[in-house]
Short mmCIF file of C-alpha atoms in Angstrom, two decimals:
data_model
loop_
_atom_site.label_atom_id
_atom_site.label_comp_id
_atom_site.label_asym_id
_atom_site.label_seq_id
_atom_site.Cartn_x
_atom_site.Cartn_y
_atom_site.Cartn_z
CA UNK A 2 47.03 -15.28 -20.38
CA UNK A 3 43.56 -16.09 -19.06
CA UNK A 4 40.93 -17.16 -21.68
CA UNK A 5 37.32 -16.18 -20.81
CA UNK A 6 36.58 -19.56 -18.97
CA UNK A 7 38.95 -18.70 -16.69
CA UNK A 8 37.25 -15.90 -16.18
CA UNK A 9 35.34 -15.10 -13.01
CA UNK A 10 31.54 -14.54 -14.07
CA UNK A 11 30.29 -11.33 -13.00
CA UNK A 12 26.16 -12.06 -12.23
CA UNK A 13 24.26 -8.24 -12.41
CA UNK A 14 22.03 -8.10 -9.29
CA UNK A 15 18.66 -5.87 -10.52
CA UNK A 16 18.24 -3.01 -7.70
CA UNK A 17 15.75 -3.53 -4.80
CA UNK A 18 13.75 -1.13 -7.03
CA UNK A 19 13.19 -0.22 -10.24
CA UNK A 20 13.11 3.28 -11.83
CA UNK A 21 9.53 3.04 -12.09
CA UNK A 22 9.17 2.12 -8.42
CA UNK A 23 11.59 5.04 -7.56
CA UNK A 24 9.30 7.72 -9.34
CA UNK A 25 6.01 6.80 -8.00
CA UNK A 26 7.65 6.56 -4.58
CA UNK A 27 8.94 10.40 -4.96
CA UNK A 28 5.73 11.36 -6.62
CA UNK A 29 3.39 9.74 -3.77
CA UNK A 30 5.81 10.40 -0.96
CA UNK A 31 5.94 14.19 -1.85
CA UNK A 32 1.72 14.54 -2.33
CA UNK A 33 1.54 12.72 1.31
CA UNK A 34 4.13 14.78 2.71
CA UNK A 35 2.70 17.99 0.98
CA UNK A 36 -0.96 17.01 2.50
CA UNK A 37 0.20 16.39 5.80
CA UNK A 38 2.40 19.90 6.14
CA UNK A 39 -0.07 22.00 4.09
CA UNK A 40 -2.43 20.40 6.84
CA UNK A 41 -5.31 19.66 3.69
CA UNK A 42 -7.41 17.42 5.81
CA UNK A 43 -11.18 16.26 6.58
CA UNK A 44 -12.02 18.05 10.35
CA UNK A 45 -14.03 16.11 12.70
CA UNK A 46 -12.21 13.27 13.96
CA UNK A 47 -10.76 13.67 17.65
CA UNK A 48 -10.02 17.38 19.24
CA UNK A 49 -6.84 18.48 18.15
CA UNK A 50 -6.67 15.03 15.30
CA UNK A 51 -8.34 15.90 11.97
CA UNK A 52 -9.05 12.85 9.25
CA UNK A 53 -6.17 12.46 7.37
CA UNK A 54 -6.12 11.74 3.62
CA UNK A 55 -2.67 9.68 3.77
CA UNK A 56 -4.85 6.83 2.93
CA UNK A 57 -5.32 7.85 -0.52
CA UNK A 58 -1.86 7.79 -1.71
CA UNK A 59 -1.03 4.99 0.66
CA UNK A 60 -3.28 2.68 -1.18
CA UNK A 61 -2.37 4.05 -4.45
CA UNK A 62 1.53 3.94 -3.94
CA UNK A 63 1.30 -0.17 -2.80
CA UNK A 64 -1.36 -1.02 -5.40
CA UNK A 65 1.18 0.72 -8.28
CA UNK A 66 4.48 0.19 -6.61
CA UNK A 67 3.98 -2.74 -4.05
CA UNK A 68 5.24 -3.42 -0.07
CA UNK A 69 8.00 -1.10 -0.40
CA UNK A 70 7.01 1.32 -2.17
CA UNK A 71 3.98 1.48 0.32
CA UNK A 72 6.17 1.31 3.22
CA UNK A 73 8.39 4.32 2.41
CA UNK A 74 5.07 6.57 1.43
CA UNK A 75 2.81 5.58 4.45
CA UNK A 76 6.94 6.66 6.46
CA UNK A 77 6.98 10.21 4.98
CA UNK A 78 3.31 10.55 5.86
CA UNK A 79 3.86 9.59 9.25
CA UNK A 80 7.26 11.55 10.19
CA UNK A 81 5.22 14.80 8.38
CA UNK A 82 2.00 14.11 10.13
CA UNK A 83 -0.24 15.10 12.80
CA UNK A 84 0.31 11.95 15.17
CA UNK A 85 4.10 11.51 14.12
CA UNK A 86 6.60 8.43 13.89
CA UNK A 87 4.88 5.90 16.24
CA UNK A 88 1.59 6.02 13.27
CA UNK A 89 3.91 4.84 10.78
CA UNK A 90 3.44 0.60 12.40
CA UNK A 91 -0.50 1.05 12.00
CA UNK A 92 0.41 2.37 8.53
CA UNK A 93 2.60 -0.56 7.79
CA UNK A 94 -0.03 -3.27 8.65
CA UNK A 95 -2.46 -1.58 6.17
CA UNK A 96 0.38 -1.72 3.34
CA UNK A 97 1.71 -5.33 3.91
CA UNK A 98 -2.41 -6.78 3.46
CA UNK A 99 -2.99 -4.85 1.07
CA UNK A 100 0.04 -6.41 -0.87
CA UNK A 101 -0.81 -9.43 0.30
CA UNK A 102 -4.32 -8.91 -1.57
CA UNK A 103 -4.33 -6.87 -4.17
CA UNK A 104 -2.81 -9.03 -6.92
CA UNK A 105 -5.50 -11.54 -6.82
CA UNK A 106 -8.39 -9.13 -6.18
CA UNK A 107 -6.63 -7.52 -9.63
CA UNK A 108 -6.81 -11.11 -11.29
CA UNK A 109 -10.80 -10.67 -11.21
CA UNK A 110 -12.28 -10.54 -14.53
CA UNK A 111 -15.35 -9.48 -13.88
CA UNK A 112 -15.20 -5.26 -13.06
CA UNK A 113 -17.56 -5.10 -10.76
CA UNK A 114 -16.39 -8.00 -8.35
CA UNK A 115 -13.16 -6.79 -8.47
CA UNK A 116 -14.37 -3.39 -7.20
CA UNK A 117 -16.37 -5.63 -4.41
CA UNK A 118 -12.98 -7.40 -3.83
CA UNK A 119 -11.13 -4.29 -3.47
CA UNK A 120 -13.38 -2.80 -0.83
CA UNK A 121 -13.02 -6.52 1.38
CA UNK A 122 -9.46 -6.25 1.33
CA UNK A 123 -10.03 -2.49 2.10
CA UNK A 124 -11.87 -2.99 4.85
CA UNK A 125 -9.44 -6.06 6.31
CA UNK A 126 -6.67 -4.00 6.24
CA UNK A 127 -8.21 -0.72 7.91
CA UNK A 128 -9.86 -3.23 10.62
CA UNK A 129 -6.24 -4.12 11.47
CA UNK A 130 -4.69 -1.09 10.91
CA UNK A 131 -7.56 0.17 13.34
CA UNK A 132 -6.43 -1.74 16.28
CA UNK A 133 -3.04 -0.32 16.24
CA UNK A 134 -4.47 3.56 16.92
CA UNK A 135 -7.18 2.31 19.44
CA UNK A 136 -3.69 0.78 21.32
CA UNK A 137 -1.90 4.20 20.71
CA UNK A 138 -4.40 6.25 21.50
CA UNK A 139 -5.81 4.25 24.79
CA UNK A 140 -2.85 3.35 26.01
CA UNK A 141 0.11 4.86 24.58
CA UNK A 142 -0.94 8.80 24.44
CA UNK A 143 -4.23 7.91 26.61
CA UNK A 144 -6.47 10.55 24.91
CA UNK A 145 -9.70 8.37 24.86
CA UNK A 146 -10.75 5.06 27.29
CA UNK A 147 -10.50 1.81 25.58
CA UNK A 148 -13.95 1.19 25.90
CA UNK A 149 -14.80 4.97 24.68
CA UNK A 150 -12.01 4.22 21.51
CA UNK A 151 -14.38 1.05 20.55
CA UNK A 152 -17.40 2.67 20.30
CA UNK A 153 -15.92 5.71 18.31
CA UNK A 154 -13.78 4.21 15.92
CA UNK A 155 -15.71 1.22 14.65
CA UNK A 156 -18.82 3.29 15.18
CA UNK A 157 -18.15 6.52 12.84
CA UNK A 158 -14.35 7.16 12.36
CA UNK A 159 -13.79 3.57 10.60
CA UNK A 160 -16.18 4.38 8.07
CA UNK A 161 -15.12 8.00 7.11
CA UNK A 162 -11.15 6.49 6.43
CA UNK A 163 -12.64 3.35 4.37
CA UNK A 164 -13.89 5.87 2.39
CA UNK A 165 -10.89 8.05 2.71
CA UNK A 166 -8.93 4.73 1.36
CA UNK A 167 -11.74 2.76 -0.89
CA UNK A 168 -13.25 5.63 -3.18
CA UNK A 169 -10.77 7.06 -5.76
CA UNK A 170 -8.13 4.37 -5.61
CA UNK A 171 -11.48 2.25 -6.73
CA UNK A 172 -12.15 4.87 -9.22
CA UNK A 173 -8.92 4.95 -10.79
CA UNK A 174 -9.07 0.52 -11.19
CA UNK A 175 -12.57 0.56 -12.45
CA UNK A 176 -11.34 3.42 -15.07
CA UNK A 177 -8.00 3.04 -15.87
CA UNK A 178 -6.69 -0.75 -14.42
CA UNK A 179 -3.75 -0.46 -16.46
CA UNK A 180 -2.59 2.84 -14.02
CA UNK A 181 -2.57 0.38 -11.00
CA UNK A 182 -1.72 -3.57 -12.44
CA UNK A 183 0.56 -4.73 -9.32
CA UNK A 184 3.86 -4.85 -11.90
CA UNK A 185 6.06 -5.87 -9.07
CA UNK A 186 7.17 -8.70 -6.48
CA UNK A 187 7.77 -9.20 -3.06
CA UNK A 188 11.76 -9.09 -2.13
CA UNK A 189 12.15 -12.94 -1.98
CA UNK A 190 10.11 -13.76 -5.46
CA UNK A 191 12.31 -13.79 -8.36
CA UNK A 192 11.36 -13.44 -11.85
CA UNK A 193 10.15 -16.33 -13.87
CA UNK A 194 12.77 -17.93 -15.62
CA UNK A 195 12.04 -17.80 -19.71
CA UNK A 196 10.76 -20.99 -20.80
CA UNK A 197 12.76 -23.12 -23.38
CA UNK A 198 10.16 -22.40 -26.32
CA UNK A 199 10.39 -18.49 -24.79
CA UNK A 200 13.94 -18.80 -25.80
CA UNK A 201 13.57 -20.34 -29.04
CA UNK A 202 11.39 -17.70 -30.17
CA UNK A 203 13.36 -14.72 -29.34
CA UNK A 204 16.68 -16.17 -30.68
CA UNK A 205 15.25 -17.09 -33.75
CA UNK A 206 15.67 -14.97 -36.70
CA UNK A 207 13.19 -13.30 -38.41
#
């Protein structure tokens, strides 16, 4: 008969995500999706390329769910929009700074420099997520010169998608933080381990 040391110690693995992180990836994916087949977007961008408001749920899906979260949204936005499965990389760079970011821009005290915060790491992101459509479209699907591409995306189209990606994510964390406090991790962290007078307090009877 084997007594329970014997026994082989079964050690529950927590799921890549959590049931929050699920819903608010349906719930995002599905508005970006809807946007991008309803074709609800801003005209004015390049002939035949309107101003997509992915950016908007993007930014809200990573700063409520984190990387992953972000990565799967920004991947149903791409695969439903206008430019297709090769947008989805330019996407990813914006999610993974962002991520990178956010959590210590959210750390600010003070409101109003963490809105300021918000709208550097806003504007990193989309300056690096910028450089992968100027290589698309140059290069790749050779709409526009390279030359051409520099002068109209950091010249007018930048500046319409910051804010496409800065204004109502900053509205929501200036009026409701608690909507979008980055409650997650990146795959490698692991949670803090409880601390020995953590312990003592919850064991103790009350």
């Amino acid at each position: 008969m084997q007594t329970s040391s014997d026994q082989t110690e079964l050690v529950q693995r927590k799921p890549i995500l959590s049931a929050r992180q699920v819903a608010i990836t349906v719930i995002f994916g599905a508005i970006a999706g809807a946007f991008e087949l309803l074709q609800i977007t801003i005209p004015g961008y390049l002939p035949g390329v309107n101003f997509s408001l992915s950016g908007i749920w993007l930014s809200l899906s990573t700063m409520i769910g984190g990387p992953i979260v972000g990565l799967i949204v920004a991947f149903v936005d791409a695969i439903t929009g206008q430019v297709g499965i090769i947008g989805w990389p330019g996407f990813a760079i914006h999610v993974l700074i962002l991520a990178a970011l956010y959590p210590r821009v959210y750390r600010i005290e003070n409101p109003t420099r963490r809105l300021v915060g918000y709208l550097i790491i806003t504007m990193i992101a989309l300056f690096f997520q910028y450089w992968w459509w100027i290589a698309l479209y140059s290069f790749v699907l050779q709409i526009i010169p390279f030359k051409a591409q520099l002068v109209l995306q950091f010249g007018y189209a930048y500046w319409v998608y910051l804010a496409i990606y800065f204004l109502i994510p900053a509205l929501v964390l200036a009026r409701a933080p608690q909507f979008v406090a980055p409650e997650w991790r990146w795959p490698w962290q692991r949670e803090e381990p409880e601390t020995a007078t953590e312990t003592e307090t919850a064991s103790r009877p009350t």
